[in-house]
PDB file of C-alpha atoms in Angstrom:
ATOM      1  CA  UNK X 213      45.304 199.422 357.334  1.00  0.00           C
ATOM      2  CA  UNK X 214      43.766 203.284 358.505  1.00  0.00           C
ATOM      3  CA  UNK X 215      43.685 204.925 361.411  1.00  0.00           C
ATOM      4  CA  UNK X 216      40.386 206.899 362.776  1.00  0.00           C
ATOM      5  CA  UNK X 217      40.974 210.268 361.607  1.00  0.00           C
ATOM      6  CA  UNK X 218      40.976 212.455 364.437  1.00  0.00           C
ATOM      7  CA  UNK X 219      43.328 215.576 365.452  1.00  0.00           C
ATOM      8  CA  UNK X 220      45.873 214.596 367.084  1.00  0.00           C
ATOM      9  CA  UNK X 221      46.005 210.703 366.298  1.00  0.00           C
ATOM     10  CA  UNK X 222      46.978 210.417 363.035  1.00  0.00           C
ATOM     11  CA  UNK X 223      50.006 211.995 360.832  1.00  0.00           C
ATOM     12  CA  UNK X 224      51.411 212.806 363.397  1.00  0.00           C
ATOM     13  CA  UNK X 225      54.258 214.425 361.715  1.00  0.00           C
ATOM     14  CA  UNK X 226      52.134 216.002 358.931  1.00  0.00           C
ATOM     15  CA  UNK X 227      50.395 217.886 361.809  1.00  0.00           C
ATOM     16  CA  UNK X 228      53.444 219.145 363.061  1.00  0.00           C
ATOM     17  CA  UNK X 229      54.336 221.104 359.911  1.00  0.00           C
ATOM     18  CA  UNK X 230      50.266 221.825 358.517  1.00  0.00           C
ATOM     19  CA  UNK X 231      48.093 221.354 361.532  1.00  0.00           C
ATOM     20  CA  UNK X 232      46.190 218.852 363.140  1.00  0.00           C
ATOM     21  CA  UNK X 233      43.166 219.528 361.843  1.00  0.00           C
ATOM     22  CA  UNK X 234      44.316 219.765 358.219  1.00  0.00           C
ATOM     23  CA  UNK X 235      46.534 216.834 357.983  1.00  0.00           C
ATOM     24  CA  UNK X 236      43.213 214.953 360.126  1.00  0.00           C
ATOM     25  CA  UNK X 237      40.874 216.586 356.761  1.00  0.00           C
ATOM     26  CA  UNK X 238      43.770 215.178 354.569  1.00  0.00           C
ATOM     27  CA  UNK X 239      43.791 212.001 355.992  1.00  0.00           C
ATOM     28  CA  UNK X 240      39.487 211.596 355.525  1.00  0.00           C
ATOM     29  CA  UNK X 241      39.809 212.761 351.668  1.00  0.00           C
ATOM     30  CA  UNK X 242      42.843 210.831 351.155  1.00  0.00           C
ATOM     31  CA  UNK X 243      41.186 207.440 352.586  1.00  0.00           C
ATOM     32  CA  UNK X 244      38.019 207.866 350.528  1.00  0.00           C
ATOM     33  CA  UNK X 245      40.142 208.469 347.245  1.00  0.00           C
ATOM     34  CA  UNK X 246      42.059 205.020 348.112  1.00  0.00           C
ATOM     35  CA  UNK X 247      38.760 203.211 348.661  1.00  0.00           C
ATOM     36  CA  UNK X 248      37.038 204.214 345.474  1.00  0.00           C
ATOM     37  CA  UNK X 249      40.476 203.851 343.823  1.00  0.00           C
ATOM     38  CA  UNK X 250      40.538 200.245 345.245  1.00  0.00           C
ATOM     39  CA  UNK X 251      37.543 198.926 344.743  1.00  0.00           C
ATOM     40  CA  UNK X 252      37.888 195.766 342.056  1.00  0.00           C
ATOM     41  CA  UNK X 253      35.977 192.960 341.823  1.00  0.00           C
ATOM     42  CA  UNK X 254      39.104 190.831 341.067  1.00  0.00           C
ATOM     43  CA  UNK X 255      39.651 190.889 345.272  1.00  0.00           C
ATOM     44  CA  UNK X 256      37.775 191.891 348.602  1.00  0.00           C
ATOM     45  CA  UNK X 257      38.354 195.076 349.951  1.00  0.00           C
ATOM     46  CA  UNK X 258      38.531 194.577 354.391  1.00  0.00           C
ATOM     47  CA  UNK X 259      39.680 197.711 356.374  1.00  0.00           C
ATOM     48  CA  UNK X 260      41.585 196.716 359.461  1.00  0.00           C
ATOM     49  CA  UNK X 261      41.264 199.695 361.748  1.00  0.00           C
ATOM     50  CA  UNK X 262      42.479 201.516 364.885  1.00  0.00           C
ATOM     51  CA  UNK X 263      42.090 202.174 367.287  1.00  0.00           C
ATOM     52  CA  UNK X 264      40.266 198.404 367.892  1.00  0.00           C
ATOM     53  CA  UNK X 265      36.381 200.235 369.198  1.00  0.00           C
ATOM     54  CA  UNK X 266      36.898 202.053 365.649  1.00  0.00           C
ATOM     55  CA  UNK X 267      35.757 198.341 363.768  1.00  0.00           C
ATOM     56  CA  UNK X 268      32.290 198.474 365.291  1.00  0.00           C
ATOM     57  CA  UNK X 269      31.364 202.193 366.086  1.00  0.00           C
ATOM     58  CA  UNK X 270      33.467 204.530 363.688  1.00  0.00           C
ATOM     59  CA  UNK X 271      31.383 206.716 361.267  1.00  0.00           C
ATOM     60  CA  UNK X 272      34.527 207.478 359.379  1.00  0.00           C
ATOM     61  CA  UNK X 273      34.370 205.050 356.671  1.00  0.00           C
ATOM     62  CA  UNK X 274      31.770 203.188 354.140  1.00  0.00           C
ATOM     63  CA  UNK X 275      29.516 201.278 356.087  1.00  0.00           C
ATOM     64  CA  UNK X 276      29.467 198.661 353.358  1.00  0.00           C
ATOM     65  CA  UNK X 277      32.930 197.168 353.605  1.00  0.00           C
ATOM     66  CA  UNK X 278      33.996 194.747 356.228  1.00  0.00           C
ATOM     67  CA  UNK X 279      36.207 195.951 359.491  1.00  0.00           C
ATOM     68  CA  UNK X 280      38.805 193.749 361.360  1.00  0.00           C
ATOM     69  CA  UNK X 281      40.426 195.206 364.524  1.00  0.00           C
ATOM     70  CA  UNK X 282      44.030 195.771 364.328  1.00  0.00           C
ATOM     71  CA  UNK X 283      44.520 194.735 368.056  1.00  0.00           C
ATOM     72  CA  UNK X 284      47.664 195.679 369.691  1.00  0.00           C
ATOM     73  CA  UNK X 285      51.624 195.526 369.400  1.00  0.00           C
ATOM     74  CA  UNK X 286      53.590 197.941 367.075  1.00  0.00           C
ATOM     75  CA  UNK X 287      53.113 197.533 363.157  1.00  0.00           C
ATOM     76  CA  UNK X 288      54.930 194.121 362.877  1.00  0.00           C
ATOM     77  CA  UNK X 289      52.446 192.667 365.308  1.00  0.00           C
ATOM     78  CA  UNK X 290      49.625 194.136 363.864  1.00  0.00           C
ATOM     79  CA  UNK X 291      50.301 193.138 360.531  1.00  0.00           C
ATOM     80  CA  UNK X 292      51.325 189.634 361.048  1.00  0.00           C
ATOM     81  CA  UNK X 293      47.779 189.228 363.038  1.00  0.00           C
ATOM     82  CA  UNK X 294      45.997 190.212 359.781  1.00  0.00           C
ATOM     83  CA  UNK X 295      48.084 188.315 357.526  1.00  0.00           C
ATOM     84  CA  UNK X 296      47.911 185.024 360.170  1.00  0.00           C
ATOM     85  CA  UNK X 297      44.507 185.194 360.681  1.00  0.00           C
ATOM     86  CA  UNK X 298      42.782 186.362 357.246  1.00  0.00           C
ATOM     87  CA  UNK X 299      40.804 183.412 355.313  1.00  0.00           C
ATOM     88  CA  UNK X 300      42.233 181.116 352.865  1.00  0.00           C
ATOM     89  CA  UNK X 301      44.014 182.588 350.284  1.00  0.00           C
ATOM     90  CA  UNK X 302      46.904 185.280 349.390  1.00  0.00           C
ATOM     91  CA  UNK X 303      46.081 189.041 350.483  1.00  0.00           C
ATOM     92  CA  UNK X 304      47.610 192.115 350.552  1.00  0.00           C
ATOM     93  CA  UNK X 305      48.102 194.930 353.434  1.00  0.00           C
ATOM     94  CA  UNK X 306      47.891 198.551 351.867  1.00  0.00           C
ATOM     95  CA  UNK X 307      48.785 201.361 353.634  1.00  0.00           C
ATOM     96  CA  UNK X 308      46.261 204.294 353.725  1.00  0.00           C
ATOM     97  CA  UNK X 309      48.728 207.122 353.152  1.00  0.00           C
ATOM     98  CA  UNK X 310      49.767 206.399 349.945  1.00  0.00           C
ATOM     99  CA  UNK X 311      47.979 209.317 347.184  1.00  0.00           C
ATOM    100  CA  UNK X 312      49.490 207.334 344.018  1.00  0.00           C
ATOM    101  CA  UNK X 313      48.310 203.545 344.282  1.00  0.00           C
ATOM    102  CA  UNK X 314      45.877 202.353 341.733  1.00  0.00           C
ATOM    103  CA  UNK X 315      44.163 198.947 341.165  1.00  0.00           C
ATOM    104  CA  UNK X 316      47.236 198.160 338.419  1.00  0.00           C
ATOM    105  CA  UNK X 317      49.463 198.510 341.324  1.00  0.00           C
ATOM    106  CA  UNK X 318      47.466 195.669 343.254  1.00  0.00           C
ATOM    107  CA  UNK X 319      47.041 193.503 340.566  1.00  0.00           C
ATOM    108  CA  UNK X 320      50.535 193.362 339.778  1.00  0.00           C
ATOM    109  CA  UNK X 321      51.190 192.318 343.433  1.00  0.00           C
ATOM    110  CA  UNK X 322      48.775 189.954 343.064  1.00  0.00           C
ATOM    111  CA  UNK X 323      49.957 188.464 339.922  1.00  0.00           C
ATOM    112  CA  UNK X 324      53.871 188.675 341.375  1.00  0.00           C
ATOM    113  CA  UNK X 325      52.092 186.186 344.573  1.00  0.00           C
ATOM    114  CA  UNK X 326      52.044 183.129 341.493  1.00  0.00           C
ATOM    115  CA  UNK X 327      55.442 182.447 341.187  1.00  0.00           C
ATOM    116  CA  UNK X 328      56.447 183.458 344.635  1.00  0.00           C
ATOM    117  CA  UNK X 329      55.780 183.759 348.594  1.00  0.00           C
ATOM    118  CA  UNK X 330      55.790 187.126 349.403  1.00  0.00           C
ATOM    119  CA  UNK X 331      55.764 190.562 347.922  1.00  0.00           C
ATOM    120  CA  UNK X 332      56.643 193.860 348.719  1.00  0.00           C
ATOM    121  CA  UNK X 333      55.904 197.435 347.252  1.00  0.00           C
ATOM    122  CA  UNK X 334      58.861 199.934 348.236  1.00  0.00           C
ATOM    123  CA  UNK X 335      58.070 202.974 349.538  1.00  0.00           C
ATOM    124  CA  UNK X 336      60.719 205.892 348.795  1.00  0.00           C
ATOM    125  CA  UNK X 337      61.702 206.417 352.249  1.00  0.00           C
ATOM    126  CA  UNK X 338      63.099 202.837 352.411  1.00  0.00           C
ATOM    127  CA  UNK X 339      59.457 201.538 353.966  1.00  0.00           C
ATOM    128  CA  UNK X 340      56.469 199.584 352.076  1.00  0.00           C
ATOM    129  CA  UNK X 341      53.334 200.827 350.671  1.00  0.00           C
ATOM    130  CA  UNK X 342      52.412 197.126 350.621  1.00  0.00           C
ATOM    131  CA  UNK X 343      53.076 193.825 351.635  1.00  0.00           C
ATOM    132  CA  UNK X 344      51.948 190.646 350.762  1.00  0.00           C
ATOM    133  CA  UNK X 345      52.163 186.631 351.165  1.00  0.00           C
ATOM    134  CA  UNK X 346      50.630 183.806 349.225  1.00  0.00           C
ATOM    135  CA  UNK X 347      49.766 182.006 352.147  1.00  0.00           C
ATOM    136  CA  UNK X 348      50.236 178.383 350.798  1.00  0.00           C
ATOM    137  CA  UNK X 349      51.752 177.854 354.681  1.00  0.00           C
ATOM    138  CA  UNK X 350      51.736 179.452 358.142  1.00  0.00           C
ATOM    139  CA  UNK X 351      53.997 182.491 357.581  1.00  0.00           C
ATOM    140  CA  UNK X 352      57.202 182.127 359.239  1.00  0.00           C
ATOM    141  CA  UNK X 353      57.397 182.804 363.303  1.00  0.00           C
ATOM    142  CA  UNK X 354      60.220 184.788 362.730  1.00  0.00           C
ATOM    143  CA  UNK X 355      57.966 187.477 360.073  1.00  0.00           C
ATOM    144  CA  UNK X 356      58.746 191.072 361.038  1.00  0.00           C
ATOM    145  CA  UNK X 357      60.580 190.653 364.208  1.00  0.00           C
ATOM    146  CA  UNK X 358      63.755 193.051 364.244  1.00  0.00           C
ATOM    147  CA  UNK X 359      62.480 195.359 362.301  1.00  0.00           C
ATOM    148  CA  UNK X 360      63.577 199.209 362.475  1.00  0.00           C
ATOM    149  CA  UNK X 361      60.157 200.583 361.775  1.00  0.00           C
ATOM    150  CA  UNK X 362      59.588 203.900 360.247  1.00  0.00           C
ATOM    151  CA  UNK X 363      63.469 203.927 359.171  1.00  0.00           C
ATOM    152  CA  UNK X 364      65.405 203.663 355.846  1.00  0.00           C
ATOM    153  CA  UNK X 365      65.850 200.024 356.855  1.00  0.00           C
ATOM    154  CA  UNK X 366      62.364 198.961 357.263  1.00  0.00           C
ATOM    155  CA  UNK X 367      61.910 197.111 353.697  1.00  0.00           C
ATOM    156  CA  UNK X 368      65.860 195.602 354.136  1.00  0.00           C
ATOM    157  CA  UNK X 369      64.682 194.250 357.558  1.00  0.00           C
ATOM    158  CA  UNK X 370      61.163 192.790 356.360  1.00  0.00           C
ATOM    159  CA  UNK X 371      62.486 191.008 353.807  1.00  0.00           C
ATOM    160  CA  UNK X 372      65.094 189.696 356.288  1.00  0.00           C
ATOM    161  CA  UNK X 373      62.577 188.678 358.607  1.00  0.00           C
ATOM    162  CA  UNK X 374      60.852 186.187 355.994  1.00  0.00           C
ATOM    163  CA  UNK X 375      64.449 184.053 355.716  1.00  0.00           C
ATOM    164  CA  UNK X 376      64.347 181.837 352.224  1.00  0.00           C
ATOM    165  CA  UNK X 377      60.995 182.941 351.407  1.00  0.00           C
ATOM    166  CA  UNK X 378      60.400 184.064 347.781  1.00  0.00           C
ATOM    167  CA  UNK X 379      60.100 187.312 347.121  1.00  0.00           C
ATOM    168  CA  UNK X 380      58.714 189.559 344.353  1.00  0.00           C
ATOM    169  CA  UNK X 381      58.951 193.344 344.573  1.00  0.00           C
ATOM    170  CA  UNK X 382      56.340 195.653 343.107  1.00  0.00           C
ATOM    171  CA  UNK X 383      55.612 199.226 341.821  1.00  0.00           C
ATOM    172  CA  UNK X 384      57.647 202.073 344.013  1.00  0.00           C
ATOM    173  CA  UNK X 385      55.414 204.092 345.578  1.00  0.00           C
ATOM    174  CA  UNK X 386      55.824 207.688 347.879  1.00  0.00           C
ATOM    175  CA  UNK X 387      54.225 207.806 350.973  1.00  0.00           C
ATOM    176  CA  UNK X 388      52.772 210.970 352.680  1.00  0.00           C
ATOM    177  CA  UNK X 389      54.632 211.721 356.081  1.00  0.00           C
ATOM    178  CA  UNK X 390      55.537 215.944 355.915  1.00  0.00           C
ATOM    179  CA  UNK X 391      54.561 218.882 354.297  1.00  0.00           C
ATOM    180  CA  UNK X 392      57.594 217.955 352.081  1.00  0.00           C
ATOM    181  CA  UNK X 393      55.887 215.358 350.594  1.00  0.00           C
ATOM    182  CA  UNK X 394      52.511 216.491 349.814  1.00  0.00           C
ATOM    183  CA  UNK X 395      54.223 219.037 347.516  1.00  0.00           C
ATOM    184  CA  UNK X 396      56.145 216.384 345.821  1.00  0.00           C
ATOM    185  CA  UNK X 397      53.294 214.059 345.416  1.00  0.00           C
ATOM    186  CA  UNK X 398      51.362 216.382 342.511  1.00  0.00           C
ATOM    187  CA  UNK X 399      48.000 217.121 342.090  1.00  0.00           C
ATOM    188  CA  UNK X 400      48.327 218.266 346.136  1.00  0.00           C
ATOM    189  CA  UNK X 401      45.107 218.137 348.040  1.00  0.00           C
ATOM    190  CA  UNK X 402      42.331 220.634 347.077  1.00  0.00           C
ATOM    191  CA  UNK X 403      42.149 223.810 349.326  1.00  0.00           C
ATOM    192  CA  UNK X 404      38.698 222.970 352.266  1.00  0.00           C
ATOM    193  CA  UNK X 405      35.641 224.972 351.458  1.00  0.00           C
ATOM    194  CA  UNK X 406      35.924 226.815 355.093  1.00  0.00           C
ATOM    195  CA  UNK X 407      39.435 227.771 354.246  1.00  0.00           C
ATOM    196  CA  UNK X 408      38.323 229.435 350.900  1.00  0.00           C
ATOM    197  CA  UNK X 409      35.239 231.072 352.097  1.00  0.00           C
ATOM    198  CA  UNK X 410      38.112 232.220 355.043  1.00  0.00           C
ATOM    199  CA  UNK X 411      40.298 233.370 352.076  1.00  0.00           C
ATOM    200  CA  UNK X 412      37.628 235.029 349.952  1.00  0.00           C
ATOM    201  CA  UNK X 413      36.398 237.288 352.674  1.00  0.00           C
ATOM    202  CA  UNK X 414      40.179 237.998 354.149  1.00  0.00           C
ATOM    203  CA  UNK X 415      40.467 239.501 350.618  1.00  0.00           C
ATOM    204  CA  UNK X 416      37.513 241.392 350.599  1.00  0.00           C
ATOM    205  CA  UNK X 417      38.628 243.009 353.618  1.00  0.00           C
ATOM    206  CA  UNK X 418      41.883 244.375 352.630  1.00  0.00           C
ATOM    207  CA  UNK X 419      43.484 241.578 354.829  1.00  0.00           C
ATOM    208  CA  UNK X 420      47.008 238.957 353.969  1.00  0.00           C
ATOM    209  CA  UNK X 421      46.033 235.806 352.965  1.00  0.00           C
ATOM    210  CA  UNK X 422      48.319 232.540 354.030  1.00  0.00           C
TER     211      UNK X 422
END
């Protein structure tokens, strides 16, 4: 699941403590690291996107890989449509903010869909990097409703939501919401080339660099 990345409408909350235009440059390099990270041909790679004119005119990502619209409704809706209306077959929502997943990650999601009905990967703020269902049957009615998103109860409340479902958890993860976090989540982002050419001649003249 990505957002467009454009200033002001994505990471939010990463713009407020670096900028919008460098969380926006964080958010481009971070989604084409995940996408090139992801890539496996043990599963097919679909972006579902936002906002919904993003799936058919967006320049932002690989032309190559299929688009679904995310359509409406907060995240609970949004997911659900993918995971209700995706072909036969298990899948897997990833989020796109998440510098540390790897394909072993996914395939051990995968692997924990064969002896149950759902899986989740727990973020460290008490949210989900991923989520996914086997799909043998119509996921339940009741899937995601309650939920306190973007709270330390989001995972608790998800897993709630699925009733007697099975459910596997998977690698923990750390998400990228604040400044905070992109220094804990190591190697942090490389410096943009504007920024050091701004750097290199703020030195030459004798000025402070930040």
């Amino acid at each position: 699941m990505l957002k467009e990345p454009r200033p002001g409408r994505v990471k939010t909350r990463l713009a407020r403590d670096i900028g919008r235009i460098e969380a926006t440059w964080w958010v481009r390099h971070q989604t084409a690291r995940l996408l090139r990270r992801l890539h496996d041909p043990r599963w097919r790679l679909v972006l579902a996107v936002a906002p919904d004119r993003a799936a058919r005119a967006s320049r932002a990502w690989p032309a190559h890989l299929p688009r679904i619209a995310q359509g409406g409704g907060d995240l609970g809706d949004r997911m659900g449509r993918i995971l209700r209306g995706m072909p036969p077959g298990p899948v897997c929502i990833v989020g796109g903010d998440i510098p540390g997943v790897r394909r072993t990650h996914v395939a051990r999601a995968f692997a924990a869909l064969g002896q149950n009905d759902a899986v989740f990967g727990p973020a460290t703020d008490g949210g989900f990097w991923l989520v996914g269902l086997k799909r043998t049957a119509p996921p339940p009615a009741t899937l995601f409703e309650g939920v306190r998103w973007s709270s330390a109860h989001t995972l608790a409340d998800s897993v709630a939501s699925l009733g007697g479902a099975r459910i596997a958890f998977a690698d923990t993860l750390a998400d990228v919401d604040t400044a905070a976090d992109l220094r804990r989540n190591r190697p942090p982002p490389a410096v943009p080339l504007a920024h050091v050419s701004r750097m290199h001649a703020s030195r030459r003249h004798g000025r402070p660099t930040t």
